[in-house]
Coordinates of C-alpha atoms in Angstrom, one line a residue:
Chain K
X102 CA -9.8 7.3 40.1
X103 CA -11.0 10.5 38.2
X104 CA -11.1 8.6 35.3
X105 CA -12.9 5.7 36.1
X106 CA -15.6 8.4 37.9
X107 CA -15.6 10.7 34.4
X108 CA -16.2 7.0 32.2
X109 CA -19.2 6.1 34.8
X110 CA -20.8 9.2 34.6
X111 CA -20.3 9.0 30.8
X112 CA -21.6 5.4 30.7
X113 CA -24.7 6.9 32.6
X114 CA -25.4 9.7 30.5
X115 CA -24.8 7.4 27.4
X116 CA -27.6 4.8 29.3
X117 CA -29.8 7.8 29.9
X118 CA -30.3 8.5 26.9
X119 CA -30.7 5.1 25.3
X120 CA -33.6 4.8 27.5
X121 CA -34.6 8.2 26.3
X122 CA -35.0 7.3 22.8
X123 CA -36.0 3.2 23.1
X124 CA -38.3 3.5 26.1
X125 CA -41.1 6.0 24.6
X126 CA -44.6 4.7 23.8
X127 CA -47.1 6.0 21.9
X128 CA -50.6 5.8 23.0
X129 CA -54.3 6.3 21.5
X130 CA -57.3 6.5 23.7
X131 CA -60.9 6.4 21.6
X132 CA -64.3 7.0 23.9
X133 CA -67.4 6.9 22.1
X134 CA -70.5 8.2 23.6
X135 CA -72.3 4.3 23.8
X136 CA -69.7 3.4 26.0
X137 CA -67.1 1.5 24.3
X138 CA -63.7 2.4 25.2
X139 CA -60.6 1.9 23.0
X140 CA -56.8 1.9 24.4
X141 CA -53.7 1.1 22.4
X142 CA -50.5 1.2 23.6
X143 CA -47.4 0.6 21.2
X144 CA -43.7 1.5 21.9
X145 CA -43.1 4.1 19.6
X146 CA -39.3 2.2 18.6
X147 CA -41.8 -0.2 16.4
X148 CA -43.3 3.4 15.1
X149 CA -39.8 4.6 14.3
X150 CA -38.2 1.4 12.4
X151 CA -41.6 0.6 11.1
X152 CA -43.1 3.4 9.4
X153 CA -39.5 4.3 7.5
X154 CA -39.9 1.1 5.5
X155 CA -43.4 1.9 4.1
X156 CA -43.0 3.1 0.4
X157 CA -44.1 6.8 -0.2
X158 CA -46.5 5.2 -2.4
X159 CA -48.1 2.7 -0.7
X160 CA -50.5 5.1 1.0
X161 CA -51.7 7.0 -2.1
X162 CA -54.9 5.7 -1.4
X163 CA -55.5 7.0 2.2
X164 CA -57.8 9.8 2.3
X165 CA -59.4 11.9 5.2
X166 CA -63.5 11.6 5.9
X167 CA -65.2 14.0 7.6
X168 CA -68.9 12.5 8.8
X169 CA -68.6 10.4 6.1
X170 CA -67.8 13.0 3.4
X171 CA -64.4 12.6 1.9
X172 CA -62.4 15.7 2.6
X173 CA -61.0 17.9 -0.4
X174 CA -57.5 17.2 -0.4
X175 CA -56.4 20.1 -2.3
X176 CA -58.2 22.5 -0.8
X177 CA -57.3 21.2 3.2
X178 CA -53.7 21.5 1.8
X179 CA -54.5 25.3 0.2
X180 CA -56.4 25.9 4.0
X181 CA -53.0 24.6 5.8
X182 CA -50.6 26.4 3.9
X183 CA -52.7 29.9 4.1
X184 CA -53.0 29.5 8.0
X185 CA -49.1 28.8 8.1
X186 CA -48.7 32.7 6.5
X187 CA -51.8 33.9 7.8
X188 CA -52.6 32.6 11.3
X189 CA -56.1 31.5 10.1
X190 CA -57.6 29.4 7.2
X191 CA -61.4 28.8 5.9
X192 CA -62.7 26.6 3.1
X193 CA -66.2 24.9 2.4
X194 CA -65.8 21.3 1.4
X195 CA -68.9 19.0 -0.2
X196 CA -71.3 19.0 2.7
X197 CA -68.7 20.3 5.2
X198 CA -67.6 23.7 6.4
X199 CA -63.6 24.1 7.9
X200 CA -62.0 26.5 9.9
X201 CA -58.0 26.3 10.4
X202 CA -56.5 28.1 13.0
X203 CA -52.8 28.2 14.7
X204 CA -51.6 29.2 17.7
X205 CA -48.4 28.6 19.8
X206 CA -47.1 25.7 17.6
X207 CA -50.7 24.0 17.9
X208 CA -53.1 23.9 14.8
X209 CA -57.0 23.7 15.8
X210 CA -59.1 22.4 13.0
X211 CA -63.2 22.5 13.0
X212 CA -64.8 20.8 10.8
X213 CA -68.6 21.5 10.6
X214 CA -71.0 19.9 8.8
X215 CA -73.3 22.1 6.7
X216 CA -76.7 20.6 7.3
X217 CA -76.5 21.1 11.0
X218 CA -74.9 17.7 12.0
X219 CA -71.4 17.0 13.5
X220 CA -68.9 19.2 14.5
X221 CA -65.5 17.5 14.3
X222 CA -62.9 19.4 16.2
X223 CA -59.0 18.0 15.5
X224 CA -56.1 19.6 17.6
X225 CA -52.1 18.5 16.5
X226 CA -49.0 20.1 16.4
X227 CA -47.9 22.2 13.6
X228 CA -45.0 20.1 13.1
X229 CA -46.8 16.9 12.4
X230 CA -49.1 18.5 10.5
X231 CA -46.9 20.9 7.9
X232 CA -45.0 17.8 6.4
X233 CA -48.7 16.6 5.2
X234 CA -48.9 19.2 3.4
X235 CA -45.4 20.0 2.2
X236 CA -45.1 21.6 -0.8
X237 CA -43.6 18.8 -2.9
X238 CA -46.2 16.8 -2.5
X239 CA -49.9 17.0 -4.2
X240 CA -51.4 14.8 -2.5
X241 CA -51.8 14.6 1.7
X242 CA -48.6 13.1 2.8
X243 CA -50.1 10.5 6.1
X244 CA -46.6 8.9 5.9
X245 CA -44.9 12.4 6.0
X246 CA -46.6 13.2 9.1
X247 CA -45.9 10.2 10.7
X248 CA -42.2 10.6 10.3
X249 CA -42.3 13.7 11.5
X250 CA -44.4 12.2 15.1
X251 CA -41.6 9.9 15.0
X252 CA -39.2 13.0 16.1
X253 CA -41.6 14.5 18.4
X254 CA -40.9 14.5 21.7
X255 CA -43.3 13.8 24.9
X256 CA -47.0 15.2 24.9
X257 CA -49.8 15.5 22.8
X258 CA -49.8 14.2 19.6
X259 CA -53.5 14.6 18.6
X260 CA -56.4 15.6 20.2
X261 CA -60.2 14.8 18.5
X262 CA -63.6 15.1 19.7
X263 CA -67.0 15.5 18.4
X264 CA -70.4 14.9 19.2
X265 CA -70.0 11.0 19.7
X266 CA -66.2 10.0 20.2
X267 CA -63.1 11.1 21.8
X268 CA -59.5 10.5 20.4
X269 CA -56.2 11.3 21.8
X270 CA -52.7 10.0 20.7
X271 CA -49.9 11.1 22.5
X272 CA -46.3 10.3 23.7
X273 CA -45.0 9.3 26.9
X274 CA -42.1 7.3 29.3
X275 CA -45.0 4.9 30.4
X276 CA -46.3 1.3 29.0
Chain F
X262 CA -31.3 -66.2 36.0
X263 CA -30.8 -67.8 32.8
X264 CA -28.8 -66.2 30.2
X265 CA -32.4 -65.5 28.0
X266 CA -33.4 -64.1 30.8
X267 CA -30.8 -62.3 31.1
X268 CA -30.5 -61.2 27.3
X269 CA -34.9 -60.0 27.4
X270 CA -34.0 -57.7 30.6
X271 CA -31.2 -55.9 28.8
X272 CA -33.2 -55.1 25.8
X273 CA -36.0 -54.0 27.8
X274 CA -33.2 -52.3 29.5
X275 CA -32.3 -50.7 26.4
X276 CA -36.0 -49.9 25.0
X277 CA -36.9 -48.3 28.2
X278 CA -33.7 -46.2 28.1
X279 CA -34.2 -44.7 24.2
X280 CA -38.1 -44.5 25.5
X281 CA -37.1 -42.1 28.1
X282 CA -34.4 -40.5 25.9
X283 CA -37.1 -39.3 23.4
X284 CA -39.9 -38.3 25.9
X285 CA -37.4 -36.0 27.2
X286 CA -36.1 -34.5 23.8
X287 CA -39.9 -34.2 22.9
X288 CA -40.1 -32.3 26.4
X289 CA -37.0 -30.5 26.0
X290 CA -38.0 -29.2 22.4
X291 CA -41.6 -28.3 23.7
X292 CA -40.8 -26.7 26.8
X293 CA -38.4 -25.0 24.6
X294 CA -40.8 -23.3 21.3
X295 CA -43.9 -23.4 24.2
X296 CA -47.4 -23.9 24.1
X297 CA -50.2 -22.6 22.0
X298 CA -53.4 -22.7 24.3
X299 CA -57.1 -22.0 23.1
X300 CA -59.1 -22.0 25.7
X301 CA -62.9 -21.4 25.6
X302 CA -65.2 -21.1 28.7
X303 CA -68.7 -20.8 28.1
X304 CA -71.2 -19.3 30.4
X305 CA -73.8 -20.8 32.1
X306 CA -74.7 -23.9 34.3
X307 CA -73.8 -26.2 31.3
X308 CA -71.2 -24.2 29.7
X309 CA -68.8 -26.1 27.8
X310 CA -64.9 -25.5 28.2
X311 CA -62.7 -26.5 26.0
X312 CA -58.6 -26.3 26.5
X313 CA -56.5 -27.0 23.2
X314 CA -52.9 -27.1 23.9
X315 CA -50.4 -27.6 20.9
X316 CA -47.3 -27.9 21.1
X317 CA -45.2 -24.7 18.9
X318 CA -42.6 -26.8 17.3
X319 CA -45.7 -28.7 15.5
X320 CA -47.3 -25.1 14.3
X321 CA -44.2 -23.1 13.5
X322 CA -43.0 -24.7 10.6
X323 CA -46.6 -24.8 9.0
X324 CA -46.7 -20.7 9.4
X325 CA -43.7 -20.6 7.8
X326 CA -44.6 -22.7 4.6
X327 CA -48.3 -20.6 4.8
X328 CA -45.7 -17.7 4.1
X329 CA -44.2 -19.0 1.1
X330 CA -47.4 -19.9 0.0
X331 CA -49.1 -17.5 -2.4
X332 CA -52.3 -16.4 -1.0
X333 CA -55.3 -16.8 -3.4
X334 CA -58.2 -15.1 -1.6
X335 CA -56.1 -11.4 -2.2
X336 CA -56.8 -9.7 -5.4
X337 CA -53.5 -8.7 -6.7
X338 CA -54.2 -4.8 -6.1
X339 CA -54.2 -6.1 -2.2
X340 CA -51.0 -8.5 -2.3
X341 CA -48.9 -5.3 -4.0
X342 CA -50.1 -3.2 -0.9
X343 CA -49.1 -6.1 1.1
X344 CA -45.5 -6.0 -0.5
X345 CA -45.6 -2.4 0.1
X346 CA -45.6 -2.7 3.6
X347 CA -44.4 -6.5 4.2
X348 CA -40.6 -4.8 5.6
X349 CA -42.6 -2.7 7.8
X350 CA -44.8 -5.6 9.5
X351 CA -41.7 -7.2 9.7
X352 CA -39.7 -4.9 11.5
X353 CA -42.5 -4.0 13.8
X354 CA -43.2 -7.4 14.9
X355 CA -39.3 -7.9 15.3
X356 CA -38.7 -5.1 17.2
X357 CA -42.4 -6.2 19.6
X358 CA -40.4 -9.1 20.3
X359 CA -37.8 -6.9 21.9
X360 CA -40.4 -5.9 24.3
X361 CA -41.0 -7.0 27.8
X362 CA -44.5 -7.5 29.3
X363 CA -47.0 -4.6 27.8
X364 CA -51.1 -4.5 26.8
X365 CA -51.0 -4.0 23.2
X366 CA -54.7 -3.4 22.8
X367 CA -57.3 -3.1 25.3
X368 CA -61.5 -2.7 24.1
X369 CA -64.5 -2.2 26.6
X370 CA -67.9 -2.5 24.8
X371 CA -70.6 -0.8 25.5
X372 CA -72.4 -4.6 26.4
X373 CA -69.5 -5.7 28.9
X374 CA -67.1 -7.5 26.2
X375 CA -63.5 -6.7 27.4
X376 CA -61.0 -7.8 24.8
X377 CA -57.0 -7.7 25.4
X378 CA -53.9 -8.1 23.9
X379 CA -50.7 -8.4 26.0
X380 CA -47.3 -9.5 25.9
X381 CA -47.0 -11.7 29.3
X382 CA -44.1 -13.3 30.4
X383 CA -42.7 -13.7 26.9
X384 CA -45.9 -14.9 25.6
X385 CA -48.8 -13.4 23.3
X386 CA -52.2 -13.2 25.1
X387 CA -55.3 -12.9 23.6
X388 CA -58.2 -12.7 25.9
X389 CA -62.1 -11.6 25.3
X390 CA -64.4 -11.5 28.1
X391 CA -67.7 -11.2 27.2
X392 CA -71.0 -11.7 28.5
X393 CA -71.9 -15.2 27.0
X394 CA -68.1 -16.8 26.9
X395 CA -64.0 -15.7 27.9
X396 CA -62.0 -16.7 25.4
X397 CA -58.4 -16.7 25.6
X398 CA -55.4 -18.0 23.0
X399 CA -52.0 -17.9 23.8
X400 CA -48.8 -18.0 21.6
X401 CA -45.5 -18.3 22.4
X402 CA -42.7 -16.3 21.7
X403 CA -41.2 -18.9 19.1
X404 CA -44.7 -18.7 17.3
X405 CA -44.7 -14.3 17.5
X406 CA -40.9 -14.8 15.6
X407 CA -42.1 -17.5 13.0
X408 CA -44.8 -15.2 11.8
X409 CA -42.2 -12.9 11.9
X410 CA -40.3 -14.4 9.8
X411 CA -42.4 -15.4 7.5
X412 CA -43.8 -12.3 6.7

């Protein structure tokens, strides 16, 4: 009898946590200002077997925009690295002004541009966001990041506003 | 009744019988792979609606020669990206399959179009309700594994 109660409870425990890693889902919510509303919802088990597969390569070309103006991928790298030691990162891009801060695993970025127009303001973990920038890499590692959302647990992923749109991805037990 | 009587009732005996045999393998093999529906409703007091039902097993194998087929329209900088990431598209529709009912995408515009993607009772659902028209195309789940498989 106390074995077949010490295999159920095992067999529980062992169901528990299949459901813990198979039954996450990753979602991303866009607002823009004119109204139009955005709302994807994708169990992250397609996130974990997919994104393993894609070559290292294959996203070489991906680059980061910021109003429009493509972001300096050397010196966001430079920025992220300096805040890791230092708490706090600045750099002027071409047309844009950032500011990287950390605080409580969290890395705040505001990106502002010069002329007086948008203010992009970008919110993620510091463990998504170091493996972009790993030191192996020269180039912004999107896939690396990624990967490393792929062994987050449940909350916020990423958190972006500005002046005319919202985004937030995050992770949670819900369709 | 005459024996050739006898002998024209027995074949149409027989004809009927192989007639009803293959309306209900065709039935069996449709109900089977499923449906894809189109189905357009226009708005308006003279609104046309059209409903296109074909059956899967017809469409399946055609997705599955389009993917052997080599596409022309790509440029080849394109089609090596696409090989790049052909295992992941693969596995990610493979492991969708897996999935009970969910909304994949959802889009409000700002002039009242409402577009959706779900996974419904095993089935694909594509559905856009805007102001002029609602639109809505549905694929089985034998039609989300052949383009599966032939990515």
């Amino acid at each position: 009898m106390r074995s077949k109660v010490i295999t159920i409870i095992v067999a529980g425990v062992l169901f528990a946590a299949s459901l813990e890693a198979s039954d996450r889902w990753l979602h991303l919510r866009v607002a823009d200002e004119d109204g139009t509303r955005v709302s994807i919802n994708l169990p992250f088990s397609i996130v974990e077997k997919a994104v393993p597969l894609i070559p290292p390569h294959a996203l070489r070309h991906a680059r980061m925009e910021c109003n429009g103006e493509r972001i300096d991928s050397a010196a966001f790298r430079n920025a992220v690295r300096q805040s890791a030691a230092t708490g706090s990162a600045a750099y002027d891009g071409d047309g844009h002004h950032v500011v990287i801060t950390r605080a409580n695993g969290v890395v705040s970025i505001v990106a502002s541009d010069i002329d007086g127009g948008d203010t992009v303001r970008l919110r993620l973990p510091a463990s998504v966001i170091d493996p972009m920038v790993g030191r192996k890499s020269e180039e912004i590692d999107l896939r690396a990041a990624v990967i490393a959302m792929t062994q987050q647990g449940s909350g916020d992923l990423m958190f972006a506003d500005s002046e005319d749109a919202t985004v937030r991805v995050w992770i949670d037990e819900t369709p | 009744m005459n024996k050739s009587t006898k002998t024209v009732l027995i074949v149409l005996s027989i004809w009927f019988a192989v007639l009803a045999g293959c309306i209900a393998t065709v039935a069996a093999v449709v109900w089977h792979h499923g449906v894809i529906s189109v189905n357009v409703h226009e708005r308006g007091p003279h609104g046309a609606r059209i409903y296109l039902p074909v059956p899967a097993f017809i469409v399946n194998p055609l997705i599955s020669l389009a993917g052997r087929a080599h596409p022309c329209d790509f440029d080849d900088a394109d089609l090596e990206v696409f090989e790049q990431i052909r295992p992941a598209i693969r596995a990610a529709l493979t492991e969708a399959n897996r999935y009970g009912d969910f909304t994949l995408l959802e889009v409000e515009g700002r002039d009242g179009e409402h577009v959706t993607i779900q996974k419904k009772n095993g089935r694909l659902e594509l559905r856009v309700d805007a102001p002029d028209a609602r639109v809505s195309i549905t694929l089985p789940e034998s039609t989300m594994k052949a383009v599966a498989g032939a990515i």
